């Protein structure tokens, strides 16, 4: 059934404009976002199908753009709309929080919830000021299920772009085990050296796993801190 075949008081957009937006079902909210369905399915029916396949909103948002593109009926346009909506929500949350990150524990508490559901390895930057306030957060590289690439030059170029005094590196291990590899350790050494030469010290390098993390600062006692 097409949405146009519904009576006006049953259509998601009309219900929203009438002040009943909070009563809309998850599928109706997605239908509002997408606007159209696909051949043989209305936008609401398509949303119901996708939510049923992914286990609801929580399951859907645990996926990424690549996963959404693999869902039948979600082409680049609908997947892009979903990504943009989720990213806007994330940026709004980050802007409101503006956490102060001065320890491995604070960094882990901030980053671990953000990496849940990542099926590919991603490498990111937290640009910090002298007090540890977060200036910017960026994903700089996204790789396969086992590896990603990043250069110290690219990392610190982004850090300097946001006026960072210190920069924290992080990446996830899709396996869930945050134990550092030899390559992780070598990259950390290169980042440390580059930061020292630029006057923007590497605050830490966190490897994120399933509910736990590895901090090079904590493990190696940088600056006497454990």
GROMACS .gro file of N, CA and C in nm, residues 78-202:
model
  375
   78UNK      N    1   1.933   0.645  -0.031
   78UNK     CA    2   1.874   0.619   0.100
   78UNK      C    3   1.981   0.589   0.205
   79UNK      N    4   2.085   0.515   0.167
   79UNK     CA    5   2.193   0.488   0.260
   79UNK      C    6   2.264   0.618   0.297
   80UNK      N    7   2.282   0.706   0.200
   80UNK     CA    8   2.345   0.835   0.227
   80UNK      C    9   2.261   0.922   0.318
   81UNK      N   10   2.130   0.920   0.300
   81UNK     CA   11   2.042   0.997   0.388
   81UNK      C   12   2.049   0.946   0.531
   82UNK      N   13   2.052   0.815   0.546
   82UNK     CA   14   2.062   0.756   0.679
   82UNK      C   15   2.195   0.792   0.744
   83UNK      N   16   2.303   0.782   0.666
   83UNK     CA   17   2.435   0.816   0.720
   83UNK      C   18   2.439   0.961   0.765
   84UNK      N   19   2.384   1.051   0.684
   84UNK     CA   20   2.387   1.193   0.717
   84UNK      C   21   2.308   1.221   0.845
   85UNK      N   22   2.193   1.156   0.862
   85UNK     CA   23   2.113   1.176   0.983
   85UNK      C   24   2.187   1.128   1.106
   86UNK      N   25   2.249   1.011   1.096
   86UNK     CA   26   2.323   0.957   1.210
   86UNK      C   27   2.444   1.044   1.242
   87UNK      N   28   2.514   1.089   1.139
   87UNK     CA   29   2.632   1.171   1.161
   87UNK      C   30   2.596   1.306   1.223
   88UNK      N   31   2.487   1.365   1.182
   88UNK     CA   32   2.442   1.490   1.242
   88UNK      C   33   2.413   1.470   1.391
   89UNK      N   34   2.349   1.358   1.426
   89UNK     CA   35   2.320   1.330   1.567
   89UNK      C   36   2.449   1.313   1.645
   90UNK      N   37   2.545   1.242   1.586
   90UNK     CA   38   2.673   1.222   1.654
   90UNK      C   39   2.747   1.353   1.676
   91UNK      N   40   2.747   1.437   1.573
   91UNK     CA   41   2.817   1.566   1.586
   91UNK      C   42   2.749   1.655   1.689
   92UNK      N   43   2.617   1.652   1.692
   92UNK     CA   44   2.547   1.730   1.792
   92UNK      C   45   2.579   1.684   1.932
   93UNK      N   46   2.587   1.552   1.949
   93UNK     CA   47   2.620   1.497   2.080
   93UNK      C   48   2.762   1.535   2.120
   94UNK      N   49   2.854   1.523   2.025
   94UNK     CA   50   2.993   1.557   2.057
   94UNK      C   51   3.007   1.706   2.090
   95UNK      N   52   2.936   1.791   2.015
   95UNK     CA   53   2.944   1.934   2.038
   95UNK      C   54   2.889   1.971   2.175
   96UNK      N   55   2.784   1.902   2.217
   96UNK     CA   56   2.724   1.931   2.347
   96UNK      C   57   2.812   1.883   2.462
   97UNK      N   58   2.882   1.773   2.440
   97UNK     CA   59   2.959   1.714   2.549
   97UNK      C   60   3.089   1.789   2.574
   98UNK      N   61   3.169   1.810   2.470
   98UNK     CA   62   3.299   1.873   2.481
   98UNK      C   63   3.376   1.819   2.602
   99UNK      N   64   3.404   1.691   2.603
   99UNK     CA   65   3.467   1.632   2.721
   99UNK      C   66   3.611   1.680   2.740
  100UNK      N   67   3.659   1.666   2.860
  100UNK     CA   68   3.799   1.693   2.890
  100UNK      C   69   3.869   1.558   2.907
  101UNK      N   70   3.967   1.533   2.824
  101UNK     CA   71   4.035   1.404   2.822
  101UNK      C   72   4.178   1.422   2.869
  102UNK      N   73   4.203   1.383   2.991
  102UNK     CA   74   4.335   1.403   3.053
  102UNK      C   75   4.397   1.274   3.100
  103UNK      N   76   4.335   1.160   3.072
  103UNK     CA   77   4.388   1.032   3.119
  103UNK      C   78   4.345   0.921   3.025
  104UNK      N   79   4.416   0.808   3.025
  104UNK     CA   80   4.371   0.695   2.944
  104UNK      C   81   4.230   0.651   2.978
  105UNK      N   82   4.196   0.655   3.107
  105UNK     CA   83   4.061   0.613   3.146
  105UNK      C   84   3.955   0.702   3.085
  106UNK      N   85   3.977   0.833   3.086
  106UNK     CA   86   3.881   0.926   3.027
  106UNK      C   87   3.871   0.905   2.877
  107UNK      N   88   3.985   0.880   2.812
  107UNK     CA   89   3.984   0.856   2.667
  107UNK      C   90   3.908   0.728   2.635
  108UNK      N   91   3.932   0.624   2.713
  108UNK     CA   92   3.863   0.497   2.690
  108UNK      C   93   3.714   0.509   2.710
  109UNK      N   94   3.672   0.580   2.816
  109UNK     CA   95   3.530   0.597   2.843
  109UNK      C   96   3.461   0.675   2.730
  110UNK      N   97   3.534   0.768   2.671
  110UNK     CA   98   3.476   0.848   2.563
  110UNK      C   99   3.470   0.769   2.432
  111UNK      N  100   3.576   0.694   2.402
  111UNK     CA  101   3.587   0.633   2.270
  111UNK      C  102   3.520   0.496   2.257
  112UNK      N  103   3.520   0.416   2.363
  112UNK     CA  104   3.467   0.281   2.351
  112UNK      C  105   3.323   0.277   2.298
  113UNK      N  106   3.231   0.360   2.350
  113UNK     CA  107   3.094   0.354   2.296
  113UNK      C  108   3.085   0.389   2.149
  114UNK      N  109   3.180   0.467   2.100
  114UNK     CA  110   3.176   0.512   1.961
  114UNK      C  111   3.219   0.405   1.863
  115UNK      N  112   3.295   0.308   1.909
  115UNK     CA  113   3.347   0.208   1.814
  115UNK      C  114   3.264   0.080   1.812
  116UNK      N  115   3.164   0.069   1.898
  116UNK     CA  116   3.083  -0.052   1.899
  116UNK      C  117   3.008  -0.066   1.767
  117UNK      N  118   3.015  -0.184   1.709
  117UNK     CA  119   2.950  -0.208   1.581
  117UNK      C  120   3.038  -0.185   1.460
  118UNK      N  121   3.159  -0.131   1.480
  118UNK     CA  122   3.249  -0.113   1.367
  118UNK      C  123   3.299  -0.249   1.320
  119UNK      N  124   3.279  -0.280   1.195
  119UNK     CA  125   3.322  -0.408   1.140
  119UNK      C  126   3.453  -0.395   1.063
  120UNK      N  127   3.497  -0.273   1.042
  120UNK     CA  128   3.624  -0.248   0.975
  120UNK      C  129   3.715  -0.169   1.070
  121UNK      N  130   3.843  -0.181   1.047
  121UNK     CA  131   3.937  -0.107   1.131
  121UNK      C  132   3.939   0.041   1.088
  122UNK      N  133   3.925   0.128   1.186
  122UNK     CA  134   3.926   0.272   1.158
  122UNK      C  135   4.031   0.338   1.248
  123UNK      N  136   4.094   0.439   1.193
  123UNK     CA  137   4.197   0.513   1.268
  123UNK      C  138   4.152   0.657   1.282
  124UNK      N  139   4.156   0.707   1.405
  124UNK     CA  140   4.105   0.841   1.427
  124UNK      C  141   4.195   0.929   1.511
  125UNK      N  142   4.154   1.054   1.522
  125UNK     CA  143   4.227   1.158   1.592
  125UNK      C  144   4.135   1.230   1.689
  126UNK      N  145   4.184   1.255   1.811
  126UNK     CA  146   4.123   1.350   1.901
  126UNK      C  147   4.220   1.467   1.914
  127UNK      N  148   4.180   1.583   1.866
  127UNK     CA  149   4.262   1.703   1.878
  127UNK      C  150   4.227   1.769   2.011
  128UNK      N  151   4.328   1.792   2.095
  128UNK     CA  152   4.305   1.843   2.231
  128UNK      C  153   4.381   1.973   2.253
  129UNK      N  154   4.327   2.057   2.342
  129UNK     CA  155   4.403   2.177   2.380
  129UNK      C  156   4.488   2.147   2.503
  130UNK      N  157   4.553   2.249   2.557
  130UNK     CA  158   4.646   2.227   2.668
  130UNK      C  159   4.579   2.171   2.793
  131UNK      N  160   4.448   2.198   2.809
  131UNK     CA  161   4.376   2.147   2.926
  131UNK      C  162   4.315   2.010   2.903
  132UNK      N  163   4.329   1.961   2.781
  132UNK     CA  164   4.270   1.831   2.748
  132UNK      C  165   4.130   1.840   2.694
  133UNK      N  166   4.079   1.962   2.669
  133UNK     CA  167   3.945   1.978   2.611
  133UNK      C  168   3.946   1.932   2.466
  134UNK      N  169   3.841   1.862   2.427
  134UNK     CA  170   3.832   1.812   2.290
  134UNK      C  171   3.801   1.925   2.193
  135UNK      N  172   3.888   1.945   2.095
  135UNK     CA  173   3.867   2.046   1.992
  135UNK      C  174   3.802   1.988   1.868
  136UNK      N  175   3.840   1.865   1.835
  136UNK     CA  176   3.784   1.802   1.715
  136UNK      C  177   3.809   1.652   1.723
  137UNK      N  178   3.721   1.579   1.658
  137UNK     CA  179   3.732   1.433   1.650
  137UNK      C  180   3.715   1.394   1.504
  138UNK      N  181   3.810   1.320   1.449
  138UNK     CA  182   3.802   1.284   1.308
  138UNK      C  183   3.847   1.141   1.284
  139UNK      N  184   3.775   1.071   1.197
  139UNK     CA  185   3.819   0.942   1.145
  139UNK      C  186   3.906   0.972   1.023
  140UNK      N  187   4.031   0.929   1.027
  140UNK     CA  188   4.125   0.963   0.920
  140UNK      C  189   4.145   0.852   0.820
  141UNK      N  190   4.115   0.730   0.861
  141UNK     CA  191   4.138   0.617   0.771
  141UNK      C  192   4.043   0.505   0.807
  142UNK      N  193   3.994   0.437   0.704
  142UNK     CA  194   3.907   0.322   0.724
  142UNK      C  195   3.954   0.212   0.632
  143UNK      N  196   3.982   0.095   0.689
  143UNK     CA  197   4.041  -0.011   0.609
  143UNK      C  198   3.954  -0.134   0.598
  144UNK      N  199   4.019  -0.248   0.598
  144UNK     CA  200   3.950  -0.376   0.586
  144UNK      C  201   3.914  -0.425   0.725
  145UNK      N  202   3.876  -0.552   0.735
  145UNK     CA  203   3.844  -0.608   0.866
  145UNK      C  204   3.968  -0.633   0.949
  146UNK      N  205   4.086  -0.618   0.889
  146UNK     CA  206   4.209  -0.648   0.963
  146UNK      C  207   4.312  -0.538   0.962
  147UNK      N  208   4.299  -0.437   0.879
  147UNK     CA  209   4.407  -0.339   0.870
  147UNK      C  210   4.359  -0.205   0.818
  148UNK      N  211   4.427  -0.102   0.857
  148UNK     CA  212   4.405   0.032   0.804
  148UNK      C  213   4.539   0.103   0.799
  149UNK      N  214   4.546   0.207   0.718
  149UNK     CA  215   4.673   0.276   0.699
  149UNK      C  216   4.658   0.423   0.738
  150UNK      N  217   4.761   0.477   0.802
  150UNK     CA  218   4.764   0.618   0.838
  150UNK      C  219   4.909   0.662   0.841
  151UNK      N  220   4.936   0.784   0.802
  151UNK     CA  221   5.072   0.835   0.807
  151UNK      C  222   5.082   0.941   0.915
  152UNK      N  223   5.195   0.951   0.985
  152UNK     CA  224   5.212   1.057   1.085
  152UNK      C  225   5.191   1.195   1.026
  153UNK      N  226   5.230   1.215   0.902
  153UNK     CA  227   5.213   1.346   0.839
  153UNK      C  228   5.066   1.383   0.830
  154UNK      N  229   4.983   1.290   0.784
  154UNK     CA  230   4.840   1.316   0.772
  154UNK      C  231   4.778   1.337   0.909
  155UNK      N  232   4.820   1.258   1.006
  155UNK     CA  233   4.765   1.267   1.141
  155UNK      C  234   4.788   1.405   1.201
  156UNK      N  235   4.912   1.453   1.197
  156UNK     CA  236   4.943   1.581   1.260
  156UNK      C  237   4.900   1.700   1.176
  157UNK      N  238   4.888   1.681   1.046
  157UNK     CA  239   4.833   1.788   0.963
  157UNK      C  240   4.690   1.820   1.007
  158UNK      N  241   4.612   1.715   1.034
  158UNK     CA  242   4.476   1.736   1.082
  158UNK      C  243   4.474   1.795   1.222
  159UNK      N  244   4.565   1.748   1.308
  159UNK     CA  245   4.571   1.800   1.445
  159UNK      C  246   4.601   1.950   1.444
  160UNK      N  247   4.696   1.990   1.362
  160UNK     CA  248   4.734   2.132   1.353
  160UNK      C  249   4.622   2.215   1.291
  161UNK      N  250   4.548   2.154   1.204
  161UNK     CA  251   4.435   2.224   1.140
  161UNK      C  252   4.335   2.274   1.244
  162UNK      N  253   4.321   2.200   1.353
  162UNK     CA  254   4.225   2.237   1.457
  162UNK      C  255   4.292   2.305   1.576
  163UNK      N  256   4.418   2.345   1.560
  163UNK     CA  257   4.487   2.417   1.665
  163UNK      C  258   4.518   2.333   1.788
  164UNK      N  259   4.540   2.204   1.768
  164UNK     CA  260   4.565   2.114   1.880
  164UNK      C  261   4.698   2.144   1.947
  165UNK      N  262   4.699   2.132   2.078
  165UNK     CA  263   4.823   2.139   2.155
  165UNK      C  264   4.881   1.999   2.174
  166UNK      N  265   4.792   1.902   2.189
  166UNK     CA  266   4.830   1.760   2.192
  166UNK      C  267   4.732   1.685   2.105
  167UNK      N  268   4.769   1.564   2.064
  167UNK     CA  269   4.684   1.485   1.976
  167UNK      C  270   4.681   1.341   2.025
  168UNK      N  271   4.563   1.284   2.030
  168UNK     CA  272   4.546   1.146   2.073
  168UNK      C  273   4.504   1.062   1.954
  169UNK      N  274   4.576   0.953   1.932
  169UNK     CA  275   4.545   0.861   1.823
  169UNK      C  276   4.464   0.743   1.877
  170UNK      N  277   4.377   0.691   1.795
  170UNK     CA  278   4.303   0.571   1.835
  170UNK      C  279   4.264   0.491   1.711
  171UNK      N  280   4.254   0.361   1.730
  171UNK     CA  281   4.196   0.277   1.627
  171UNK      C  282   4.136   0.154   1.692
  172UNK      N  283   4.050   0.088   1.621
  172UNK     CA  284   3.983  -0.030   1.675
  172UNK      C  285   4.037  -0.158   1.613
  173UNK      N  286   4.022  -0.266   1.687
  173UNK     CA  287   4.049  -0.400   1.635
  173UNK      C  288   3.915  -0.470   1.620
  174UNK      N  289   3.868  -0.495   1.498
  174UNK     CA  290   3.738  -0.560   1.480
  174UNK      C  291   3.727  -0.696   1.547
  175UNK      N  292   3.840  -0.759   1.575
  175UNK     CA  293   3.836  -0.889   1.643
  175UNK      C  294   3.786  -0.876   1.786
  176UNK      N  295   3.792  -0.754   1.841
  176UNK     CA  296   3.752  -0.732   1.979
  176UNK      C  297   3.866  -0.740   2.078
  177UNK      N  298   3.982  -0.786   2.033
  177UNK     CA  299   4.100  -0.798   2.119
  177UNK      C  300   4.189  -0.676   2.098
  178UNK      N  301   4.207  -0.592   2.200
  178UNK     CA  302   4.285  -0.470   2.183
  178UNK      C  303   4.436  -0.487   2.199
  179UNK      N  304   4.483  -0.610   2.208
  179UNK     CA  305   4.626  -0.632   2.224
  179UNK      C  306   4.702  -0.571   2.105
  180UNK      N  307   4.802  -0.487   2.129
  180UNK     CA  308   4.872  -0.422   2.018
  180UNK      C  309   4.957  -0.520   1.938
  181UNK      N  310   4.959  -0.499   1.808
  181UNK     CA  311   5.046  -0.576   1.720
  181UNK      C  312   5.180  -0.506   1.709
  182UNK      N  313   5.275  -0.571   1.646
  182UNK     CA  314   5.405  -0.509   1.622
  182UNK      C  315   5.388  -0.382   1.538
  183UNK      N  316   5.298  -0.389   1.439
  183UNK     CA  317   5.273  -0.271   1.355
  183UNK      C  318   5.213  -0.156   1.436
  184UNK      N  319   5.127  -0.189   1.531
  184UNK     CA  320   5.068  -0.085   1.616
  184UNK      C  321   5.176  -0.014   1.696
  185UNK      N  322   5.268  -0.092   1.750
  185UNK     CA  323   5.376  -0.034   1.830
  185UNK      C  324   5.468   0.051   1.744
  186UNK      N  325   5.500   0.003   1.624
  186UNK     CA  326   5.586   0.079   1.535
  186UNK      C  327   5.521   0.210   1.494
  187UNK      N  328   5.392   0.206   1.466
  187UNK     CA  329   5.322   0.329   1.428
  187UNK      C  330   5.320   0.428   1.545
  188UNK      N  331   5.302   0.377   1.665
  188UNK     CA  332   5.303   0.465   1.783
  188UNK      C  333   5.438   0.536   1.796
  189UNK      N  334   5.545   0.465   1.773
  189UNK     CA  335   5.679   0.526   1.781
  189UNK      C  336   5.695   0.635   1.676
  190UNK      N  337   5.644   0.610   1.555
  190UNK     CA  338   5.655   0.711   1.450
  190UNK      C  339   5.571   0.834   1.483
  191UNK      N  340   5.453   0.812   1.538
  191UNK     CA  341   5.369   0.924   1.577
  191UNK      C  342   5.433   1.005   1.690
  192UNK      N  343   5.494   0.937   1.786
  192UNK     CA  344   5.563   1.007   1.894
  192UNK      C  345   5.674   1.095   1.839
  193UNK      N  346   5.755   1.039   1.751
  193UNK     CA  347   5.868   1.114   1.695
  193UNK      C  348   5.820   1.234   1.615
  194UNK      N  349   5.715   1.214   1.534
  194UNK     CA  350   5.663   1.324   1.454
  194UNK      C  351   5.605   1.433   1.543
  195UNK      N  352   5.533   1.394   1.648
  195UNK     CA  353   5.475   1.492   1.739
  195UNK      C  354   5.580   1.575   1.810
  196UNK      N  355   5.687   1.511   1.851
  196UNK     CA  356   5.796   1.582   1.919
  196UNK      C  357   5.860   1.685   1.825
  197UNK      N  358   5.879   1.647   1.699
  197UNK     CA  359   5.943   1.738   1.605
  197UNK      C  360   5.853   1.857   1.571
  198UNK      N  361   5.721   1.837   1.580
  198UNK     CA  362   5.627   1.944   1.546
  198UNK      C  363   5.583   2.025   1.668
  199UNK      N  364   5.621   1.980   1.785
  199UNK     CA  365   5.578   2.049   1.907
  199UNK      C  366   5.433   2.022   1.945
  200UNK      N  367   5.380   1.913   1.895
  200UNK     CA  368   5.244   1.870   1.929
  200UNK      C  369   5.255   1.726   1.980
  201UNK      N  370   5.279   1.708   2.109
  201UNK     CA  371   5.304   1.573   2.161
  201UNK      C  372   5.186   1.478   2.139
  202UNK      N  373   5.220   1.353   2.120
  202UNK     CA  374   5.118   1.248   2.113
  202UNK      C  375   5.071   1.219   2.255
   0.00000   0.00000   0.00000
